[in-house]
Short mmCIF file of C-alpha atoms in Angstrom, two decimals:
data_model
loop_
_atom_site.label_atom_id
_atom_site.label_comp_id
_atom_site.label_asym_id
_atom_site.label_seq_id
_atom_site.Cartn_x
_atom_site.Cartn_y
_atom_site.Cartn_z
CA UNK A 1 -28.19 -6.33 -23.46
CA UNK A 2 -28.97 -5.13 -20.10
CA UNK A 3 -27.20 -5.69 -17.15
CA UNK A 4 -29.24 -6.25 -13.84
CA UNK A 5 -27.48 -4.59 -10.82
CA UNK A 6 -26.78 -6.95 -7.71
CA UNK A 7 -27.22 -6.25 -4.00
CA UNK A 8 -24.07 -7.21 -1.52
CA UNK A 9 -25.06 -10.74 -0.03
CA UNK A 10 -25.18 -10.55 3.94
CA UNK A 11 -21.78 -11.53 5.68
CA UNK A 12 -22.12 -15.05 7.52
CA UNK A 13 -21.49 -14.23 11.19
CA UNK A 14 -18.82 -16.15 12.83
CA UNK A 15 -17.73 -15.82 16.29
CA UNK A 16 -15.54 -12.64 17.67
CA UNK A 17 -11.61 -13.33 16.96
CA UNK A 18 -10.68 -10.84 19.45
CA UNK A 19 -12.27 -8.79 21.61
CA UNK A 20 -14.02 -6.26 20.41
CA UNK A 21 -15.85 -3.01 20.80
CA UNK A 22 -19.44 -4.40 21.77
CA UNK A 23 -21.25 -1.71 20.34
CA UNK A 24 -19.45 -2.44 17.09
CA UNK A 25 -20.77 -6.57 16.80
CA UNK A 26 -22.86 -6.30 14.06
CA UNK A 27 -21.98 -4.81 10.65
CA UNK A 28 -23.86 -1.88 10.15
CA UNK A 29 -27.51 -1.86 7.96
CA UNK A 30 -26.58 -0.98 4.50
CA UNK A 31 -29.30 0.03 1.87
CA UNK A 32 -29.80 -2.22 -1.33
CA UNK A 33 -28.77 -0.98 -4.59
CA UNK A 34 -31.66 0.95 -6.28
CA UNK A 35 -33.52 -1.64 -8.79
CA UNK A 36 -33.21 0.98 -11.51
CA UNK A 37 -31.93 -0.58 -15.28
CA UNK A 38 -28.13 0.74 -15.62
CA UNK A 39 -27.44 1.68 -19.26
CA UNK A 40 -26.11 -0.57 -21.47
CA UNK A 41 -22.63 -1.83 -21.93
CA UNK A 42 -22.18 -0.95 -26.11
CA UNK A 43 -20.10 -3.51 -27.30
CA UNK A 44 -19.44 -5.63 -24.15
CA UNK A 45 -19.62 -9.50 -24.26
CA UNK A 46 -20.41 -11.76 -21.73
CA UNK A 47 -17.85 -14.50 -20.76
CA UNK A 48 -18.68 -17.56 -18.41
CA UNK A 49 -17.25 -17.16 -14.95
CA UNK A 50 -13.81 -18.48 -15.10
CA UNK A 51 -13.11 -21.88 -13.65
CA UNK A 52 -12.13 -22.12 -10.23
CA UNK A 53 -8.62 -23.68 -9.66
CA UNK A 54 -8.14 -27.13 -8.34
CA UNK A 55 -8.24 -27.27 -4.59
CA UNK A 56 -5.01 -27.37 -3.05
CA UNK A 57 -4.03 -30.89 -1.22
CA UNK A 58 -4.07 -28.46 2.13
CA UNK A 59 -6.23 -27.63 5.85
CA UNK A 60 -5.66 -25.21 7.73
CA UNK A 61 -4.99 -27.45 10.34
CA UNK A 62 -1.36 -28.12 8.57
CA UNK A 63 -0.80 -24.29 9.83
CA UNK A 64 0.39 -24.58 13.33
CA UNK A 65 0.82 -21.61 14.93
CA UNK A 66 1.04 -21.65 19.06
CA UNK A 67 -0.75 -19.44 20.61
CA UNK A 68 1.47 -16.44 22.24
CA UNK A 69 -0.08 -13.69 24.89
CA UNK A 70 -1.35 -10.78 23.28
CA UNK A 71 -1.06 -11.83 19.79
CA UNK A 72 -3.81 -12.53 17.15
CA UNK A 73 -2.66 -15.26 14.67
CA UNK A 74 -4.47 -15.60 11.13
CA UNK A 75 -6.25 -18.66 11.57
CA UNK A 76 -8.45 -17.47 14.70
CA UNK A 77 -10.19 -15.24 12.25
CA UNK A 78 -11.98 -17.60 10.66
CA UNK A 79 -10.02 -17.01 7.38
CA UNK A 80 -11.06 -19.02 4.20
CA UNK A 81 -9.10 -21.60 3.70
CA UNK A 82 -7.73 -21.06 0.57
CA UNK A 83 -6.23 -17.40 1.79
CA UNK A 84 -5.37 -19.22 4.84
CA UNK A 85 -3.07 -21.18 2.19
CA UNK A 86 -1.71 -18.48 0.60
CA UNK A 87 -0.82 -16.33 4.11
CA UNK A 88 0.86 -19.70 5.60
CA UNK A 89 3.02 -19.51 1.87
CA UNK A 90 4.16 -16.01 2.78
CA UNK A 91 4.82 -16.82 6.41
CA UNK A 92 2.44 -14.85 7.87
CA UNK A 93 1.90 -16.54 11.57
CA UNK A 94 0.69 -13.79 13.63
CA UNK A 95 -1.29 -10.14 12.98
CA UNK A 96 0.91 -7.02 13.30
CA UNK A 97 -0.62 -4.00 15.72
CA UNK A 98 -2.75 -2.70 12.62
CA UNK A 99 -4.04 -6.21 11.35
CA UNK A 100 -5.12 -7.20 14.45
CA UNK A 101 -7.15 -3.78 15.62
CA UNK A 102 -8.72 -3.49 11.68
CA UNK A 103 -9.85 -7.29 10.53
CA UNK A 104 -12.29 -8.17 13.74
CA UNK A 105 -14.19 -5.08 12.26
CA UNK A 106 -13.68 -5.30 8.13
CA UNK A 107 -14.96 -8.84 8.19
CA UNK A 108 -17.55 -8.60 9.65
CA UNK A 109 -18.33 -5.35 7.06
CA UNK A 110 -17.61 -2.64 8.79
CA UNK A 111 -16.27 0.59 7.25
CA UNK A 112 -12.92 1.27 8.37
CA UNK A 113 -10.41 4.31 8.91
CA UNK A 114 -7.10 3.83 9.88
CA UNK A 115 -3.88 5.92 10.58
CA UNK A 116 -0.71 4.07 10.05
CA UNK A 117 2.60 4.25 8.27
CA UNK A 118 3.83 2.08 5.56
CA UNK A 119 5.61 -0.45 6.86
CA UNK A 120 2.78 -1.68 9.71
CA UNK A 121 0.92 -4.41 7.54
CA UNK A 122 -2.03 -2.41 6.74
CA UNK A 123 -1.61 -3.40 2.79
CA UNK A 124 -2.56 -6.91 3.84
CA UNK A 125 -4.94 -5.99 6.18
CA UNK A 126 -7.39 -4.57 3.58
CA UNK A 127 -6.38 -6.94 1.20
CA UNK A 128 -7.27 -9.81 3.27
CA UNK A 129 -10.56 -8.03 4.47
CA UNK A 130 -11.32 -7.27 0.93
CA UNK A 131 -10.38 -11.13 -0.77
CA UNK A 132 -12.04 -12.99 2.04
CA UNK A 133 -15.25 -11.02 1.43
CA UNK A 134 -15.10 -11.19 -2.00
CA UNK A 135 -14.63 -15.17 -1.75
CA UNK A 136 -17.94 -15.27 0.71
CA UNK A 137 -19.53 -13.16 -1.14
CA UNK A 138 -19.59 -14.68 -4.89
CA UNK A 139 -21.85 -13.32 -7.77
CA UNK A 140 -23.96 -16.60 -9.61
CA UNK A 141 -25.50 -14.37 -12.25
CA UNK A 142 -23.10 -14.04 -15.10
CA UNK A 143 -20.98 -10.22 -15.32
CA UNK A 144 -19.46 -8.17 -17.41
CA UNK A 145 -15.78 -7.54 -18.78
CA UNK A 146 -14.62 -4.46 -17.18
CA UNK A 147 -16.77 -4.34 -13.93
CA UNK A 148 -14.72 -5.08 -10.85
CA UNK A 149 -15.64 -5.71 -7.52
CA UNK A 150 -13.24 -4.52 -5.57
CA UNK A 151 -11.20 -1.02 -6.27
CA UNK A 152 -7.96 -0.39 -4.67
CA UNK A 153 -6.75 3.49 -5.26
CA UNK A 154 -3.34 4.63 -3.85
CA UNK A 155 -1.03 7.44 -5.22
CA UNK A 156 1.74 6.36 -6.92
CA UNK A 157 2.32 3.80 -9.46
CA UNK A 158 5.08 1.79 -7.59
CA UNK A 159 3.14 1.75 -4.75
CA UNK A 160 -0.31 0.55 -6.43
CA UNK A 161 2.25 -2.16 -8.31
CA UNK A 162 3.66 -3.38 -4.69
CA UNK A 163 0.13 -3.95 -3.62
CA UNK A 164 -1.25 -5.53 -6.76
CA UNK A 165 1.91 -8.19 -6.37
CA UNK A 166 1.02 -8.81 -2.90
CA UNK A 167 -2.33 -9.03 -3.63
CA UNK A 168 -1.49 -11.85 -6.74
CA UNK A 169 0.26 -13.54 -3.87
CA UNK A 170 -2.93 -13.37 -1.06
CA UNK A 171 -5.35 -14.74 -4.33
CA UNK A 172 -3.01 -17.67 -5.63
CA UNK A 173 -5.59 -20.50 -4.27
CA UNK A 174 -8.40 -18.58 -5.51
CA UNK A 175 -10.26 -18.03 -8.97
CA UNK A 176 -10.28 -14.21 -8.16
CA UNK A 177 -8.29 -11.58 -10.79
CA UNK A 178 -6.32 -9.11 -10.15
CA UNK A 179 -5.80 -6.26 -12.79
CA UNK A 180 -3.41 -2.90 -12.20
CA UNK A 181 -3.89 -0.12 -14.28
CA UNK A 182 -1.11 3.00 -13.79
CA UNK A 183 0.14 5.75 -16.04
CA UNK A 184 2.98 5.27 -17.81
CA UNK A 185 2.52 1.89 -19.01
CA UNK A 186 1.22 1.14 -22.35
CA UNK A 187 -2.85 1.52 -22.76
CA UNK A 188 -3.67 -1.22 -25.07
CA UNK A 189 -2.16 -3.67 -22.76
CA UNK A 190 -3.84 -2.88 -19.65
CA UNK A 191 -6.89 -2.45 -22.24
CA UNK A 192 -6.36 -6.31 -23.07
CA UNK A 193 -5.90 -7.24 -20.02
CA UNK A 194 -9.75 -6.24 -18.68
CA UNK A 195 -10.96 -7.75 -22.31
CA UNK A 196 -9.13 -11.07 -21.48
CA UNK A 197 -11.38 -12.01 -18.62
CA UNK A 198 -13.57 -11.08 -15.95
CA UNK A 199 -11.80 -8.67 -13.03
CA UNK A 200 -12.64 -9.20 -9.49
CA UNK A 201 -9.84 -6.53 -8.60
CA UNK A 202 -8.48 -3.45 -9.83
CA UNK A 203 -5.82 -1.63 -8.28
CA UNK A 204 -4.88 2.13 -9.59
CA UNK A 205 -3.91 5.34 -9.49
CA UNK A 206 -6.30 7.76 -9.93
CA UNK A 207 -5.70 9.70 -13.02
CA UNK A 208 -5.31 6.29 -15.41
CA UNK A 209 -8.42 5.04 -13.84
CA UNK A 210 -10.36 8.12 -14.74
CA UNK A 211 -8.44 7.28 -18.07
CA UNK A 212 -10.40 4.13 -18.35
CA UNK A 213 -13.57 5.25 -17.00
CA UNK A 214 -14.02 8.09 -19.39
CA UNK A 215 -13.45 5.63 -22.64
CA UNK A 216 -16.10 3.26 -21.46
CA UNK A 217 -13.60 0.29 -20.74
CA UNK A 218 -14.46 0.64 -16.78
CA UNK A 219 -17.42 0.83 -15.35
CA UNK A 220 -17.53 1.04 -11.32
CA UNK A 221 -21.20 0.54 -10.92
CA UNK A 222 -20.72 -3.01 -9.44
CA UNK A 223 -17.74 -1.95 -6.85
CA UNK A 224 -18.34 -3.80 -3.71
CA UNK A 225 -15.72 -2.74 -1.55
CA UNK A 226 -13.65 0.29 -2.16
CA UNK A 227 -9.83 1.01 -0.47
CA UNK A 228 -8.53 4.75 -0.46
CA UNK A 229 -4.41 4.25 0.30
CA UNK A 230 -2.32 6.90 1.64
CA UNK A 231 -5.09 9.52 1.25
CA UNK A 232 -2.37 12.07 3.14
CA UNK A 233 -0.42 12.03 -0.21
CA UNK A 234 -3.04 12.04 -2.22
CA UNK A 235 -3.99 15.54 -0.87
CA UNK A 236 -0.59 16.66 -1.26
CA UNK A 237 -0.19 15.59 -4.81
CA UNK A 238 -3.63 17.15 -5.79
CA UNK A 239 -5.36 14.19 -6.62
CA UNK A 240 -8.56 14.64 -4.88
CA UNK A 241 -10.48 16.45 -7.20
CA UNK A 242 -9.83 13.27 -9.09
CA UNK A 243 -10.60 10.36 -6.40
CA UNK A 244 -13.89 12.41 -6.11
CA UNK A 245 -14.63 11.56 -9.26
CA UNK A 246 -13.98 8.49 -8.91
CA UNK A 247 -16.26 7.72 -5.79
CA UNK A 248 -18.84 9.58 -7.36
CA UNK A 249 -19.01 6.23 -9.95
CA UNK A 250 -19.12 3.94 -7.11
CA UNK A 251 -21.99 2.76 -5.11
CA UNK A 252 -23.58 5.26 -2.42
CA UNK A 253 -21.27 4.56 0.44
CA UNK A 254 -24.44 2.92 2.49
CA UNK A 255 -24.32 0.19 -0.44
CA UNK A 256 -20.13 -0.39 -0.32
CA UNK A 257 -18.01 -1.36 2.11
CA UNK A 258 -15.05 1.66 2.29
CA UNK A 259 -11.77 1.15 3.45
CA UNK A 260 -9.09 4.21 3.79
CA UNK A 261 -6.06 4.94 5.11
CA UNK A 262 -3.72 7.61 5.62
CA UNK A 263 -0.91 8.11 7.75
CA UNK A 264 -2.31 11.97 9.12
CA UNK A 265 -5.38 13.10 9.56
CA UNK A 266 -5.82 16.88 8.87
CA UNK A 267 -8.91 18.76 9.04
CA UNK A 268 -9.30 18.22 5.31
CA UNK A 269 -8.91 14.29 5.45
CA UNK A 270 -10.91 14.35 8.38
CA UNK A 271 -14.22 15.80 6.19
CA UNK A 272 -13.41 13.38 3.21
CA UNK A 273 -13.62 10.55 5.58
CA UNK A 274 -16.84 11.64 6.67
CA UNK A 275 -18.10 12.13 2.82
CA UNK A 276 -16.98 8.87 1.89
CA UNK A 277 -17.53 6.02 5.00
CA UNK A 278 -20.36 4.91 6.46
CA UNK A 279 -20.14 4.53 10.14
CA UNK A 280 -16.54 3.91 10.35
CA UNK A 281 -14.83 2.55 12.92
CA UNK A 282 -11.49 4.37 13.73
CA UNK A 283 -8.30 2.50 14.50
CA UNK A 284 -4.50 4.52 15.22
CA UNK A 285 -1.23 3.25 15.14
CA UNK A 286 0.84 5.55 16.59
CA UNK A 287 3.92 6.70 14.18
CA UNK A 288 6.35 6.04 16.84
CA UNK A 289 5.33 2.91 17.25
CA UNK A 290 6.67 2.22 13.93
CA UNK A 291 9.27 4.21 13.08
CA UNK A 292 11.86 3.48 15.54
CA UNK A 293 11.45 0.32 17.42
CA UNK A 294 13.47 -1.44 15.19
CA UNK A 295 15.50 1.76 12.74
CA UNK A 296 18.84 2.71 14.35
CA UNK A 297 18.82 6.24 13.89
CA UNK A 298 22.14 8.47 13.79
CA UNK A 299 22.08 11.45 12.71
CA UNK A 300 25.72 12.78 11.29
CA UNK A 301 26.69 16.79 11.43
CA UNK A 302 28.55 17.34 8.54
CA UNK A 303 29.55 20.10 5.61
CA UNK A 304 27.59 20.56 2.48
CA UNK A 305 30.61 19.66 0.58
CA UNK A 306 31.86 16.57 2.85
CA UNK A 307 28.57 15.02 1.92
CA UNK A 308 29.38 12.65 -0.98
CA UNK A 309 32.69 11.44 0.16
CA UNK A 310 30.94 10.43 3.25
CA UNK A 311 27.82 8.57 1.70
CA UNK A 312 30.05 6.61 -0.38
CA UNK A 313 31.98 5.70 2.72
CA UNK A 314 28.88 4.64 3.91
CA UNK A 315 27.80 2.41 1.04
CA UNK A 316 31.42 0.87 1.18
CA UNK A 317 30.90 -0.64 4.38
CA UNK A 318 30.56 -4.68 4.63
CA UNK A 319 27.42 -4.15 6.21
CA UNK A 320 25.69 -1.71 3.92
CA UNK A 321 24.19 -4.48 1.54
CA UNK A 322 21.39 -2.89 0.38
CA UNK A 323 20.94 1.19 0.35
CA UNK A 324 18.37 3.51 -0.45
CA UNK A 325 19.56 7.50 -0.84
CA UNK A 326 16.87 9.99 -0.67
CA UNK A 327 17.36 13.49 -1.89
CA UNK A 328 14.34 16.43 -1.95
CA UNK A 329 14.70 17.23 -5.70
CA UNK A 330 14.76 15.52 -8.65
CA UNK A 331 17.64 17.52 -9.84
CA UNK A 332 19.44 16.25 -6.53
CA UNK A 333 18.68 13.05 -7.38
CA UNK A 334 19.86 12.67 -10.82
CA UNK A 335 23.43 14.18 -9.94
CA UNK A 336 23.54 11.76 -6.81
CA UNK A 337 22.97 8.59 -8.93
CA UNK A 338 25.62 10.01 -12.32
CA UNK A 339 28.44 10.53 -9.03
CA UNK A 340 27.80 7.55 -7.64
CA UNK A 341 28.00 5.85 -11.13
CA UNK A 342 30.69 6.97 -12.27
CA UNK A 343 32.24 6.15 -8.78
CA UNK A 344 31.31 2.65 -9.82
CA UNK A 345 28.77 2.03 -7.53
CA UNK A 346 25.73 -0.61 -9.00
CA UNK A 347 23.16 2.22 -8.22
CA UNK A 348 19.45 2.66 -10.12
CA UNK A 349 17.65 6.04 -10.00
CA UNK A 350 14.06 6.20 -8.76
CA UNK A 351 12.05 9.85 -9.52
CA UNK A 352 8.49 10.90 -11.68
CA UNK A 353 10.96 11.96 -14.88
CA UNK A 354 11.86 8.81 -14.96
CA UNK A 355 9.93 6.74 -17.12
CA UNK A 356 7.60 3.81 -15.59
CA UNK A 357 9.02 0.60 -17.86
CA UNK A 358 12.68 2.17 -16.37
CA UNK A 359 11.32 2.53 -13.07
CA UNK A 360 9.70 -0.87 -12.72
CA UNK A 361 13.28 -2.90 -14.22
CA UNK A 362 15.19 -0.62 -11.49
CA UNK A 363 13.10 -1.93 -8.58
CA UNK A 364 12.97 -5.02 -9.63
CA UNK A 365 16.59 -5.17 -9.84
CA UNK A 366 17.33 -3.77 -6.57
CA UNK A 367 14.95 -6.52 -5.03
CA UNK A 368 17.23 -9.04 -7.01
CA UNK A 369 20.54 -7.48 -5.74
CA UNK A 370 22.07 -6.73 -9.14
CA UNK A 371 21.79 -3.17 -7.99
CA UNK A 372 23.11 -1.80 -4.39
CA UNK A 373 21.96 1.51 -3.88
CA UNK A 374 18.50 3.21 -5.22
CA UNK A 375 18.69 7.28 -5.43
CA UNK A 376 14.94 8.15 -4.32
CA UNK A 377 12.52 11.12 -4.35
CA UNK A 378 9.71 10.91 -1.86
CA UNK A 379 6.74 10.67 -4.25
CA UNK A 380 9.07 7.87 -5.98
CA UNK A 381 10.16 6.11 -2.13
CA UNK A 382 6.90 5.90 -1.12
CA UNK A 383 6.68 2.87 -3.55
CA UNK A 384 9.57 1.22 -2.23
CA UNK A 385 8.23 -1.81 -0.07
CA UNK A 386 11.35 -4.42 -0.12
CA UNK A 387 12.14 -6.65 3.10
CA UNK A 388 15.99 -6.33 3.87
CA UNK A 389 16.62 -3.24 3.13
CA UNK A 390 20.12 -2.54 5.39
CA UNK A 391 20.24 1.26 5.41
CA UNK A 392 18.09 4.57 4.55
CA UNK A 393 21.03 7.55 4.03
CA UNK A 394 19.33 10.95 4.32
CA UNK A 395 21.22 13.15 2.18
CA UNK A 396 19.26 16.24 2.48
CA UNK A 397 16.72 16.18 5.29
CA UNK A 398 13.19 16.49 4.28
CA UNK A 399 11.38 19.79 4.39
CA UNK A 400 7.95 17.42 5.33
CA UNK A 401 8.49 15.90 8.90
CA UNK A 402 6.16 13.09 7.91
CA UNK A 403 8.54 12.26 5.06
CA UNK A 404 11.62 11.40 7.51
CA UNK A 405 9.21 8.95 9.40
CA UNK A 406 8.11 7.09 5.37
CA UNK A 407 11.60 7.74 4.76
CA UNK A 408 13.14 5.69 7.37
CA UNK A 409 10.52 3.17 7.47
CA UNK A 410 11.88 1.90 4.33
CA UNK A 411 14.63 -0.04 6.38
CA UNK A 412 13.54 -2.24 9.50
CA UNK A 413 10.38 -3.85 8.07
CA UNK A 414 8.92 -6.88 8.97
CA UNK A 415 10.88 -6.83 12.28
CA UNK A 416 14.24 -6.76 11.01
CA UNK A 417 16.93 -4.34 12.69
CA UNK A 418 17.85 -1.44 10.27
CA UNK A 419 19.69 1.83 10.04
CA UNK A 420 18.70 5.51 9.00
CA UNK A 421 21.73 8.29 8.84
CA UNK A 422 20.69 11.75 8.13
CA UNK A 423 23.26 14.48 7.14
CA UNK A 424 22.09 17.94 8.72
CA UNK A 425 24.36 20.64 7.41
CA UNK A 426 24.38 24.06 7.60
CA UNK A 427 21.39 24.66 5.16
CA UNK A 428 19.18 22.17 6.45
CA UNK A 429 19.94 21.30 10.04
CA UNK A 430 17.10 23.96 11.47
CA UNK A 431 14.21 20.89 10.07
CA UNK A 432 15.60 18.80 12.98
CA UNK A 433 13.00 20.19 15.70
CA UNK A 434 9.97 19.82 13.91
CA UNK A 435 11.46 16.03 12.82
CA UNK A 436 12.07 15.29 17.18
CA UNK A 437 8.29 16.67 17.98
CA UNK A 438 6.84 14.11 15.37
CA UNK A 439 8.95 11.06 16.70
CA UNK A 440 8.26 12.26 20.63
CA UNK A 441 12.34 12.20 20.70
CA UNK A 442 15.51 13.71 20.48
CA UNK A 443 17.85 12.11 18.07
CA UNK A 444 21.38 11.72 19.00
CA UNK A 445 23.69 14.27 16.65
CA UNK A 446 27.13 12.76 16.01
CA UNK A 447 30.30 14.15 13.92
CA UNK A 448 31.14 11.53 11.02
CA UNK A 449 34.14 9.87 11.32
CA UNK A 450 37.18 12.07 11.02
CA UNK A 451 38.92 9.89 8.04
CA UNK A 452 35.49 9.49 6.46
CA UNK A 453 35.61 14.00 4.97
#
């Protein structure tokens, strides 16, 4: 049986929630998909659209929210109601920096391309963008299993997992699905779970998506809006040749709405934006922005040998209640997190030879607070997205200056006060400069306590 290809339904206009770029008012023209026959699905069966849930015994007018100077709260952007529900759940009151400059513009369908750190909000501000459209936007003809509307590609698998839960949380009033497909993980699951019903959105990394695509379970013909997360580190870890691919399945980009974001722009992100968006706008939050306002940084001069004794000094004290330790190698890592073991320290161990099942019960036990301390790679940390989070110990500095700032940002999220400490020794103290030009700053160098060698 044939399936007929849809065209995106225009956007409803509402009125401006902020101020906005004039110029930018109206979503930009976007061509219809060609009326050509697709081939068809072998094997695939139709299932009815799944029942929406109940409506929840809730208006938007139980969200009060005063209005504060220079803010943007949730519920002037003419939200639907049942994400409205699910943001006043989380405690979401008012839009951080990135929310506020990208959603006036995604809502209304424009493509988008933003530079920001983790740690700003920009995870909910394409998820938002992307639920509230799909919500407007609903498909009456009946679909397919395995043909979602909404693709969400980011590089690692803990970090595409900490966006598929906070996406599970943003859809919660909604009939929308959310399915997460990573490596590592067992196929015939994630298999079952695209056969079990219809998907509205996957979220992925790129090489088990390809995974899917290739054996026919996927098919990204229908993808209505597509987000590109952290494309920086997807350069980095080689995976464009693969997200490529992947776009090259999608929609022309005049027919999709096209999301990315990526916390530098180098000359070769700069010509992939202009490959894959369609008249973008551009929004920038500035790294510094982020990255210090609210992390204590110290920054400790110490011996290559004095090292250990002082992190677990460090971890001792009453205040250090929850600790991440990032190391450059995985070999550094795995000897960090057997001393600190067998010093009887609660500690998990989070690197790519570890595998995912492992990974996924260590985070999840480090959000719980059965475990203290996480030993982290970069790839691994860039996962890591856990409110409370008391302290980020540098134990080698990182060779990347753009690592310290993802580094740090792990502690003093969601305007909580936390603290970084870097150890700069002899063999890696010369990074520092390159680390101060980023930030815009000096940081203070201090000599450990003397009792603490």
């Amino acid at each position: 049986m044939l399936k007929k290809l849809f065209s995106r339904k225009p956007r409803e206009s509402h009125s401006d929630p902020v101020e906005a770029n004039p110029a930018a008012a109206e979503a930009p023209t976007r061509q219809e998909k060609p009326a050509a026959k697709p081939k068809s699905r072998a094997g695939g069966k139709r299932k009815p659209k799944p029942e929406a849930k109940p409506a929840p015994a809730w208006s938007v007018e139980d969200f009060v929210v005063p209005e504060e100077p220079g803010k943007v709260r949730f519920h002037d952007l003419g939200l639907d109601d049942g994400l409205m529900h699910a943001i006043a759940d989380l405690g979401f009151q008012y839009c951080s920096p990135i929310q506020a400059a990208v959603l006036p513009h995604t809502l209304r369908g424009h493509d988008a391309i933003g530079k920001a750190q983790t740690g700003t909000g920009k995870t909910a501000a394409f998820l938002i963008s992307v639920i509230n459209d799909l919500i407007n936007n609903p498909i009456e003809e009946e679909r397919y299993q395995g043909e979602p509307r909404a693709l969400v590609i980011a590089p690692t698998r803990e970090l595409v997992q900490q966006i598929a839960e906070d996406a599970i949380g943003l859809t919660k009033y909604t009939d929308l699905n959310v399915v997460t497909l990573i490596g590592g993980m067992d196929y015939q699951k994630q298999q079952n779970q695209l056969a079990r019903d219809l998907v509205d959105i996957v979220i992925a990394t790129p090489g088990r998506l390809l995974d899917f695509t290739g054996r026919g379970d996927l098919y990204l013909d229908g993808v209505e809006q597509l987000v590109i997360d952290e494309a920086d580190r997807m350069l980095d870890m080689g995976f464009i040749p693969q997200v490529k691919r992947i776009i090259r399945l999608t929609p022309k980009k005049e027919s999709r709405q096209t999301l990315l974001f990526s916390a530098t722009f180098t000359e070769d992100i700069i010509r992939l934006t202009e490959q894959w968006t369609y008249q973008p706008v551009n929004i920038e939050i500035e790294p510094e922005n982020v990255a210090t306002d609210n992390v204590d940084q110290r920054v400790f001069l110490v011996e290559e040998r004095d090292k250990f004794n002082i992190l677990q000094r460090i971890i001792r004290m009453p205040e250090a209640e929850s600790v991440i330790v990032f190391a450059n190698r995985r070999d550094q890592t795995r000897r960090l997190h057997e001393r600190l073991r067998k010093s009887g320290i609660r500690c998990g161990l989070l690197s790519g030879e570890i595998p995912q099942n492992k990974r996924t019960q260590t985070l999840a036990q480090f959000k719980e607070g059965k475990i203290q301390v996480l030993v982290a790679t970069d790839v691994a940390g860039r996962g890591i997205h856990v409110d409370g989070i008391s302290h980020v110990v540098n134990f080698t500095l990182p060779e990347d200056p753009e690592d310290y700032v993802h580094r740090i940002g792990r502690t003093g999220r969601a305007g909580a006060k936390g603290t970084s400490i870097s150890f700069a020794s002899e063999d890696d103290a010369f990074l520092l400069p390159e680390i101060e030009k980023l930030l815009g700053s000096k940081l203070a160098c201090e000599q450990p306590p003397e009792e603490w060698s």
